[in-house]
Coordinates of C-alpha atoms in Angstrom, one line a residue:
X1 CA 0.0 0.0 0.0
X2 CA 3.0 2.4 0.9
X3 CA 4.6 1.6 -2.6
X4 CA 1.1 2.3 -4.5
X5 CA 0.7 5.5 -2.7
X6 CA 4.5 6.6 -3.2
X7 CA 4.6 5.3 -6.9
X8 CA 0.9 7.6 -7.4
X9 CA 2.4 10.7 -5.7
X10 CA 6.0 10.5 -8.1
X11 CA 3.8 9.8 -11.2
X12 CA 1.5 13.1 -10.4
X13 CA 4.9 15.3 -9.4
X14 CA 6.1 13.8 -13.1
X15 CA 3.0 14.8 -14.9
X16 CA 2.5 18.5 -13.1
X17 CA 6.3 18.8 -14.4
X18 CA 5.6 17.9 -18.0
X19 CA 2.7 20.2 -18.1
X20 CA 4.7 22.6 -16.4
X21 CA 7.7 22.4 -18.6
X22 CA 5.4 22.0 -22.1
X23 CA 3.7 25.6 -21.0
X24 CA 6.9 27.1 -20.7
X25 CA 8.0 25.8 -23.8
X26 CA 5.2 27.2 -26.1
X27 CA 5.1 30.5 -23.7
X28 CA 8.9 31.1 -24.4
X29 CA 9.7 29.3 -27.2
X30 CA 7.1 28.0 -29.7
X31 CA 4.8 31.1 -29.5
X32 CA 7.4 33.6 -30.4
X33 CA 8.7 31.2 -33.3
X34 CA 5.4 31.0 -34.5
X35 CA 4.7 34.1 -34.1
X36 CA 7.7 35.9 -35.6
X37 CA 7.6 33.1 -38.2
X38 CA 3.6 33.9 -39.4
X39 CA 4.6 37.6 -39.7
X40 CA 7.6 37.1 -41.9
X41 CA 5.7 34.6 -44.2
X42 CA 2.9 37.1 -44.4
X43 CA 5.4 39.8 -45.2
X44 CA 7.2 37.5 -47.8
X45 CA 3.4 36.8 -49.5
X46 CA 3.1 40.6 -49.4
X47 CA 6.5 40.9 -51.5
X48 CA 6.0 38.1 -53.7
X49 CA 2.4 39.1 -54.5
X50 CA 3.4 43.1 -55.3
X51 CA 6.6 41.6 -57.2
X52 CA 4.0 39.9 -59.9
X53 CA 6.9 38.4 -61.8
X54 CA 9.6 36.9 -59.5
X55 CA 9.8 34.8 -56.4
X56 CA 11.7 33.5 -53.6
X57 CA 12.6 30.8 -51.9
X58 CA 15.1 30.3 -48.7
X59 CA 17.7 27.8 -47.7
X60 CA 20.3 27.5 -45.0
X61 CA 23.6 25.6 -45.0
X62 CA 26.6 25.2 -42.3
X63 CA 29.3 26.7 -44.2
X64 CA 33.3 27.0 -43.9
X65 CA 34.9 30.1 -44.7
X66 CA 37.7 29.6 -46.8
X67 CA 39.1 33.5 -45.9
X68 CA 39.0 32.7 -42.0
X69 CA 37.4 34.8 -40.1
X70 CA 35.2 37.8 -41.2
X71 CA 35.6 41.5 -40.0
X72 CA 32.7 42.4 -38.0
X73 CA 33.0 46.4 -37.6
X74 CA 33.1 47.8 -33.8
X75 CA 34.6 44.8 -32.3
X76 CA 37.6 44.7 -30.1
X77 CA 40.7 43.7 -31.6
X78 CA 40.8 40.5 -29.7
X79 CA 37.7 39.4 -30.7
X80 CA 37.8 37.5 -33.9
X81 CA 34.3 36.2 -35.3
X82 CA 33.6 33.1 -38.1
X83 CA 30.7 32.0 -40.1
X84 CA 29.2 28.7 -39.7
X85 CA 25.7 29.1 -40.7
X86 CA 24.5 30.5 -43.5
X87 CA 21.0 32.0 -44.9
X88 CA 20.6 32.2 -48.4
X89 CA 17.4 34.2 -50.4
X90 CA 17.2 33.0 -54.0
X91 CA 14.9 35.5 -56.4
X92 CA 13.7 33.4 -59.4
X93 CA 11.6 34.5 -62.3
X94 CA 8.1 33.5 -62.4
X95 CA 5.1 34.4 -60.8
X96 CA 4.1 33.5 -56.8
X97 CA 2.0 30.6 -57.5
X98 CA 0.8 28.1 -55.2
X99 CA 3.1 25.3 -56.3
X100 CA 6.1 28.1 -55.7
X101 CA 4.6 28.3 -51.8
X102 CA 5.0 24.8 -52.0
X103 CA 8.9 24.9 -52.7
X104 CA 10.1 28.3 -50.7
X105 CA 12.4 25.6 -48.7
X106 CA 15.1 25.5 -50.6
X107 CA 13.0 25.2 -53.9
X108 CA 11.6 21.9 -53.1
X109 CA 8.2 20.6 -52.6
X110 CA 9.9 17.6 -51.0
X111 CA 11.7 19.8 -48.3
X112 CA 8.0 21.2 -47.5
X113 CA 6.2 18.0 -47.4
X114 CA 9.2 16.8 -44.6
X115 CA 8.7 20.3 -42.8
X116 CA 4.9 18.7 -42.2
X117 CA 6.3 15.3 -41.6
X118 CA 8.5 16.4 -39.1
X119 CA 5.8 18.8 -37.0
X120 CA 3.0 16.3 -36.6
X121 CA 5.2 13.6 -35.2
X122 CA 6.6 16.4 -32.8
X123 CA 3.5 16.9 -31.7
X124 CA 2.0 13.4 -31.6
X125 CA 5.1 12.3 -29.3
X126 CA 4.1 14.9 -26.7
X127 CA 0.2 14.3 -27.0
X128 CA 1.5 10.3 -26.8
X129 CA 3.5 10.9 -23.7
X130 CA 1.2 12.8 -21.7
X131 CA -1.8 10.7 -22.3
X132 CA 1.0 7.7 -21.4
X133 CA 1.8 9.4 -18.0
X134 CA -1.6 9.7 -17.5
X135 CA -2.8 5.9 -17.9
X136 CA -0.1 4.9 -15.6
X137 CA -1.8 7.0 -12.8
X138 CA -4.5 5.5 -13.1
X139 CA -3.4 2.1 -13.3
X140 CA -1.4 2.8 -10.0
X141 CA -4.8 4.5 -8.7
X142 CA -6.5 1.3 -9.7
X143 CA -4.1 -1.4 -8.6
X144 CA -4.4 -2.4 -12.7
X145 CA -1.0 -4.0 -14.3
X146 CA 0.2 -1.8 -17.1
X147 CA -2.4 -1.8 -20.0
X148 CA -1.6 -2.5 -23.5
X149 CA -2.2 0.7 -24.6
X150 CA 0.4 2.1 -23.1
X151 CA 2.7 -0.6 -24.4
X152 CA 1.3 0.7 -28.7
X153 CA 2.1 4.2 -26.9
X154 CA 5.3 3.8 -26.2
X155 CA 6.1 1.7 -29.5
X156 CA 4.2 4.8 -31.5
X157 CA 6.9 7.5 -29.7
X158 CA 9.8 5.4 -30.7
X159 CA 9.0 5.4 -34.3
X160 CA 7.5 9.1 -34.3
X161 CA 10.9 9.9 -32.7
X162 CA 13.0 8.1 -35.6
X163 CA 10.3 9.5 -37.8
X164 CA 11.0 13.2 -36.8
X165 CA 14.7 13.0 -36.8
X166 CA 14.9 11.3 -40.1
X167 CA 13.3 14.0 -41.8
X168 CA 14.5 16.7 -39.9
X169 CA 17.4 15.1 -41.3
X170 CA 16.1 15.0 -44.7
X171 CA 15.2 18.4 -44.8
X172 CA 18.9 19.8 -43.8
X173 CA 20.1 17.6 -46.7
X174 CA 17.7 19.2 -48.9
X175 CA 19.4 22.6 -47.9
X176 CA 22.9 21.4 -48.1
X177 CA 22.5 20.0 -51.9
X178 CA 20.9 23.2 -53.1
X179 CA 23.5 25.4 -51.0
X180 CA 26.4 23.3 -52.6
X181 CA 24.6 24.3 -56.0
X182 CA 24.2 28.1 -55.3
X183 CA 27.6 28.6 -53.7
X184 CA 29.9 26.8 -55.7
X185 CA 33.0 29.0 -57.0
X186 CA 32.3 31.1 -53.5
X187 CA 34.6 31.9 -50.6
X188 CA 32.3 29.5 -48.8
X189 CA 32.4 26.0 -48.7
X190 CA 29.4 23.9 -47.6
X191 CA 29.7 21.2 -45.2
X192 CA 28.0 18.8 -46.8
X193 CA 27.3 15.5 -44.5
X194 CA 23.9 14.0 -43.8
X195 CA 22.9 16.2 -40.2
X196 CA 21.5 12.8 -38.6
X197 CA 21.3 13.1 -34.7
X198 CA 22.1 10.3 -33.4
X199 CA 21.6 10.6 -30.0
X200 CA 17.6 11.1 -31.0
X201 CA 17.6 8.0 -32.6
X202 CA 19.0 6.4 -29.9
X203 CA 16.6 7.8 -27.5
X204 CA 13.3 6.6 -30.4
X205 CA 14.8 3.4 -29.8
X206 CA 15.2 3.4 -26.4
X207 CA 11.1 4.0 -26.5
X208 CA 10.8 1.1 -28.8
X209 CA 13.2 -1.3 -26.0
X210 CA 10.9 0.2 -23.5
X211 CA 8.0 -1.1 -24.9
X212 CA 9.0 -4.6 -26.0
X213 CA 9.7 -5.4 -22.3
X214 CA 6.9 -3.7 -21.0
X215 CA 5.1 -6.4 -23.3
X216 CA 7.2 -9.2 -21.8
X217 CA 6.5 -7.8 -18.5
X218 CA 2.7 -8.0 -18.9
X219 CA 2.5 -12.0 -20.5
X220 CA 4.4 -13.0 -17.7
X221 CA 2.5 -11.2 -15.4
X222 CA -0.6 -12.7 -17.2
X223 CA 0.6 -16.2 -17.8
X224 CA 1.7 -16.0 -13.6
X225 CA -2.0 -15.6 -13.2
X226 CA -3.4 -18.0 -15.1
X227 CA -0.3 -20.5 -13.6
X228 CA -1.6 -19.5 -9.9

């Protein structure tokens, strides 16, 4: 009865602390993204629209500066700065259509179609999690074993983790290949290797180990029960 009680009271402090820590995140972080991010595309549909017969799309690229470091007026002398990242506007002829909007990443439809891929499964894995923290509170609360929900749960974060990396990946190659297009014969030379984040996949299939003994857990727990 202790244990019950104890486990209930850590799995409510870990789900207060989620909520807690996912409002601060959208209060300090996604809502100003989003926000600055809404009024620059609305300012760039303004553009495109009054330009009638060009349009743009965007890309960015971790870069090496072949010159060193660059000169950054007002600095002190021992202060040197370098460029690693750069942001690159491309003006094209044609008019803004829809099927442009559809390509301002780095002048591929495929780069925007990952851009969606990627933000769903973001979302999804912190829907999945907190609707996870919740069932286990009430299984505690209900002296239940761990339901098989929570088991697809935890599978479905694993993947949607790989899932998000891999085309967070995707779309960073995307970038690269059309940077180390645009800036060839430059001062700037692109590093071009696949961004992959390794430790994210490790942590997607740490969700999907997770969940395989979870299952073994619960059809020993089950075939214990039908033994006794």
């Amino acid at each position: 009865m202790q244990n019950k009680k104890r486990l209930y009271k850590h799995l409510i402090i870990i789900y207060i602390l989620y909520f807690i820590v996912l409002v601060a995140g959208f209060m300090l972080k996604t809502i100003p993204n989003f926000t600055s991010g809404f009024d620059a595309g609305m300012a760039l549909a303004e553009r495109e629209l009054d330009q009638g017969d060009t349009h743009s799309y965007y890309l960015a690229a971790d870069v090496r500066n072949s010159s060193g470091y660059i000169e950054v007026e007002g600095l002190p002398e021992n202060v040197e700065t370098y460029l690693a990242r750069l942001y690159v506007q491309v003006s094209d002829p044609g008019a803004f259509t829809l099927n442009n909007a559809f390509r301002v990443q780095a002048d591929s439809g495929y780069a925007y179609l990952l851009l969606l891929v990627s933000g769903c499964s973001f979302l999804a894995v912190i829907v999945l999690i907190a609707l996870m923290i919740n069932s286990l509170r009430r299984s505690i609360r209900d002296e239940q074993p761990l339901r098989n929900s929570n088991i697809v749960r935890t599978r479905m974060i694993g993947i949607l983790l790989i899932v998000w990396e891999l085309a967070n990946a995707f779309i960073l190659h995307i970038n690269q290949c059309k940077a180390v297009e645009l800036l060839a014969g430059t001062q700037y030379e692109v590093l071009n290797r696949f961004p992959l984040n390794y430790w994210n996949l490790i942590i997607g299939m740490l969700f999907l180990f997770m969940a395989e003994v979870f299952a073994i857990g619960t059809q020993l727990s089950e075939e214990q029960k039908l033994t006794i």
